[in-house]
CSV table of C-alpha atoms in Angstrom, one decimal:
chain,number,residue,atom,x,y,z
A,1,MET,CA,160.3,73.9,93.0
A,2,LYS,CA,157.5,72.2,94.6
A,3,THR,CA,155.9,75.0,96.0
A,4,THR,CA,156.1,77.0,91.7
A,5,LEU,CA,155.2,72.9,90.7
A,6,PHE,CA,152.5,73.5,92.8
A,7,VAL,CA,151.2,77.0,92.5
A,8,CYS,CA,151.3,76.0,88.4
A,9,ALA,CA,149.2,73.3,89.1
A,10,ALA,CA,146.2,75.1,90.8
A,11,LEU,CA,146.5,78.0,88.8
A,12,LEU,CA,145.8,75.1,85.5
A,13,LEU,CA,143.0,73.9,87.4
A,14,ALA,CA,141.2,77.0,88.3
A,15,ALA,CA,141.9,77.5,84.9
A,16,CYS,CA,140.3,74.8,83.2
A,17,SER,CA,136.8,74.4,85.8
A,18,THR,CA,134.0,73.8,84.7
A,19,GLN,CA,131.9,75.0,86.9
A,20,PRO,CA,129.2,78.0,84.8
A,21,PRO,CA,129.8,81.4,85.3
A,22,ARG,CA,127.5,82.4,87.3
A,23,PRO,CA,125.0,84.3,86.7
A,24,ALA,CA,124.5,88.8,86.6
A,25,ASP,CA,122.5,89.6,88.6
A,26,PRO,CA,119.3,90.7,88.5
A,27,VAL,CA,118.3,93.1,91.6
A,28,ASP,CA,118.9,97.3,89.9
A,29,ARG,CA,121.2,98.4,92.7
A,30,SER,CA,120.9,102.4,91.3
A,31,GLY,CA,119.5,104.1,94.9
A,32,ASP,CA,116.0,104.8,93.9
A,33,LEU,CA,114.4,101.1,93.7
A,34,VAL,CA,113.9,98.8,96.7
A,35,VAL,CA,116.3,96.3,97.6
A,36,PRO,CA,115.2,93.0,97.7
A,37,GLY,CA,116.3,91.6,100.9
A,38,ALA,CA,116.8,88.0,98.8
A,39,VAL,CA,115.3,86.9,95.5
A,40,HIS,CA,114.8,83.2,94.5
A,41,ILE,CA,114.5,82.1,90.7
A,42,ASP,CA,113.1,79.2,89.6
A,43,GLY,CA,115.5,77.7,87.7
A,44,GLY,CA,113.8,77.8,84.3
A,45,LEU,CA,114.1,80.9,83.8
A,46,ASP,CA,117.0,82.5,82.9
A,47,VAL,CA,119.2,86.3,83.2
A,48,ASP,CA,117.1,88.0,80.8
A,49,GLN,CA,114.3,87.3,82.0
A,50,ALA,CA,114.2,87.8,86.2
A,51,ALA,CA,115.6,90.6,86.3
A,52,ARG,CA,113.1,91.9,84.4
A,53,GLU,CA,110.5,90.6,87.0
A,54,VAL,CA,112.8,91.4,89.5
A,55,HIS,CA,112.3,95.0,88.5
A,56,VAL,CA,109.0,94.8,87.6
A,57,ALA,CA,108.7,93.8,91.5
A,58,GLN,CA,110.8,96.8,92.5
A,59,LEU,CA,109.2,98.9,90.7
A,60,LEU,CA,106.1,97.7,92.4
A,61,TYR,CA,107.7,98.0,96.2
A,62,THR,CA,108.8,101.5,95.7
A,63,PHE,CA,105.3,102.7,94.9
A,64,TRP,CA,104.3,101.2,98.7
A,65,ASN,CA,106.7,102.3,100.1
A,66,THR,CA,107.4,105.7,98.8
A,67,GLY,CA,103.7,106.4,97.6
A,68,ASN,CA,105.1,108.0,94.1
A,69,THR,CA,102.5,106.6,91.5
A,70,ASP,CA,105.6,107.7,89.3
A,71,TYR,CA,106.4,103.2,89.8
A,72,LEU,CA,102.7,101.6,90.1
A,73,ASP,CA,102.4,103.2,86.7
A,74,ARG,CA,105.5,101.9,85.5
A,75,ALA,CA,105.0,98.0,87.5
A,76,ILE,CA,100.9,97.5,86.8
A,77,THR,CA,99.4,97.1,83.0
A,78,PRO,CA,96.3,99.5,82.3
A,79,SER,CA,94.2,95.9,83.2
A,80,PHE,CA,95.5,95.5,85.9
A,81,ARG,CA,92.9,93.3,88.4
A,82,ASP,CA,92.8,93.4,91.4
A,83,ASN,CA,91.8,88.8,92.9
A,84,THR,CA,91.1,90.3,97.1
A,85,LEU,CA,90.0,93.4,96.1
A,86,PRO,CA,89.0,94.4,99.6
A,87,PRO,CA,85.2,96.2,99.8
A,88,GLY,CA,85.3,99.9,98.6
A,89,ARG,CA,88.8,100.4,96.5
A,90,PRO,CA,87.8,100.3,93.2
A,91,GLN,CA,89.3,97.8,90.6
A,92,GLY,CA,92.0,97.9,88.0
A,93,PRO,CA,95.4,100.6,88.8
A,94,THR,CA,93.4,103.3,90.5
A,95,GLY,CA,92.6,100.7,93.7
A,96,PRO,CA,97.2,100.3,95.3
A,97,ALA,CA,96.7,104.0,94.3
A,98,ALA,CA,93.9,104.7,96.2
A,99,ALA,CA,94.7,101.5,99.3
A,100,SER,CA,98.3,103.9,99.9
A,101,LYS,CA,96.8,107.4,100.3
A,102,VAL,CA,94.4,105.9,102.7
A,103,PHE,CA,97.2,103.5,104.7
A,104,ARG,CA,99.7,106.9,104.3
A,105,ALA,CA,96.5,108.8,106.0
A,106,ALA,CA,97.4,106.9,108.5
A,107,VAL,CA,101.6,106.4,108.6
A,108,PRO,CA,102.9,108.8,107.0
A,109,ASP,CA,106.3,107.3,107.1
A,110,LEU,CA,105.0,104.1,106.1
A,111,THR,CA,108.5,102.1,104.4
A,112,CYS,CA,107.9,99.0,102.1
A,113,GLU,CA,110.7,96.4,103.5
A,114,LEU,CA,110.8,93.7,100.3
A,115,SER,CA,111.8,90.7,102.2
A,116,ASP,CA,111.9,87.8,100.2
A,117,LEU,CA,110.8,88.3,96.2
A,118,TYR,CA,110.5,84.1,94.7
A,119,LEU,CA,110.0,84.7,90.8
A,120,THR,CA,108.7,81.6,89.2
A,121,GLY,CA,108.1,81.7,85.9
A,122,ASP,CA,106.3,84.5,84.6
A,123,THR,CA,105.1,84.8,88.9
A,124,LEU,CA,106.3,86.8,91.7
A,125,THR,CA,105.5,86.2,95.3
A,126,ALA,CA,106.5,88.7,97.5
A,127,ARG,CA,106.9,89.0,101.3
A,128,LEU,CA,106.2,92.1,102.4
A,129,ILE,CA,107.5,94.0,106.2
A,130,PHE,CA,106.1,97.4,106.4
A,131,ARG,CA,106.9,99.9,109.7
A,132,GLY,CA,105.9,103.8,110.9
A,133,HIS,CA,103.9,105.1,113.4
A,134,PHE,CA,100.5,105.6,113.0
A,135,THR,CA,100.9,110.1,113.7
A,136,GLY,CA,97.5,110.5,111.1
A,137,VAL,CA,94.1,109.7,111.0
A,138,TYR,CA,92.5,106.6,110.7
A,139,ASN,CA,88.9,105.7,110.2
A,140,GLY,CA,87.8,109.3,112.8
A,141,VAL,CA,90.9,108.6,115.4
A,142,GLN,CA,93.8,110.6,115.9
A,143,GLY,CA,96.9,108.2,116.1
A,144,ALA,CA,99.5,109.0,118.7
A,145,GLY,CA,102.7,108.2,117.9
A,146,GLU,CA,102.0,104.3,118.2
A,147,PRO,CA,104.8,102.3,115.9
A,148,VAL,CA,103.7,99.9,113.2
A,149,GLU,CA,104.7,96.3,111.7
A,150,PHE,CA,103.4,94.6,110.0
A,151,ASN,CA,103.2,91.7,107.2
A,152,ALA,CA,102.5,90.9,104.0
A,153,ILE,CA,102.3,88.6,101.7
A,154,ASP,CA,101.5,89.1,97.5
A,155,LEU,CA,101.3,87.2,94.6
A,156,GLN,CA,101.9,89.4,91.0
A,157,HIS,CA,101.1,87.7,87.6
A,158,LEU,CA,103.2,89.2,84.9
A,159,GLY,CA,102.1,89.6,81.4
A,160,GLY,CA,103.6,88.4,78.2
A,161,ASP,CA,107.1,90.7,77.8
A,162,HIS,CA,107.6,89.6,81.4
A,163,THR,CA,108.0,93.6,81.9
A,164,ARG,CA,104.4,94.9,84.1
A,165,ILE,CA,102.3,93.1,86.2
A,166,THR,CA,98.4,91.8,84.5
A,167,GLU,CA,97.3,91.2,87.9
A,168,ASP,CA,97.3,90.2,92.0
A,169,TRP,CA,96.4,88.3,95.0
A,170,HIS,CA,97.8,89.2,98.6
A,171,LEU,CA,97.5,88.9,101.8
A,172,GLU,CA,98.1,91.1,104.9
A,173,ASP,CA,97.8,91.5,108.1
A,174,ASN,CA,95.5,93.5,109.4
A,175,LEU,CA,94.5,92.9,112.6
A,176,THR,CA,98.4,93.4,113.7
A,177,PHE,CA,98.1,96.6,112.4
A,178,LEU,CA,94.4,96.9,114.1
A,179,ARG,CA,96.1,96.2,117.1
A,180,GLN,CA,98.7,98.5,116.9
A,181,ILE,CA,96.9,101.6,116.5
A,182,GLY,CA,94.3,100.2,120.1
A,183,ARG,CA,91.7,99.2,116.8
A,184,ALA,CA,91.4,95.9,117.7
A,185,PRO,CA,91.1,93.1,121.0
């Protein structure tokens, strides 16, 4: 009798719990998109907005992971602006596509790991790890299969509907990359 009473009390307490329901997972796990290692969501974002923002990040970093510009076109607006544009890179949507093409010529097996994704209002912050092997050509130098692994941080600003990126700021650890391919001390 005591055991039955205890089990019934436990079930009643569980049913009457005042804990809020767990929010839906905002990450698209369909298999085609890069899956973030960790997602950190500002408490002020509702679940639908967070899901839209995670999806945009997954599209963008799937582009960097694959080089497929279809993902890039779905992630950024036609008026996209790169606020940390390196010399020689075109402004606008053609800039990331050109950067990917040049880098993939040097590191054809390039991958992009979305290690951490932070959602704060209309801004995404991403910590990335790029990996591959220098088997192609970079600035006239032929690679010999050197392993490449370097980090990057991106800040992406989303438009009003939170479905596409309008501008960004980024910082890549280019010195580590150049050291790994033997082009810097």
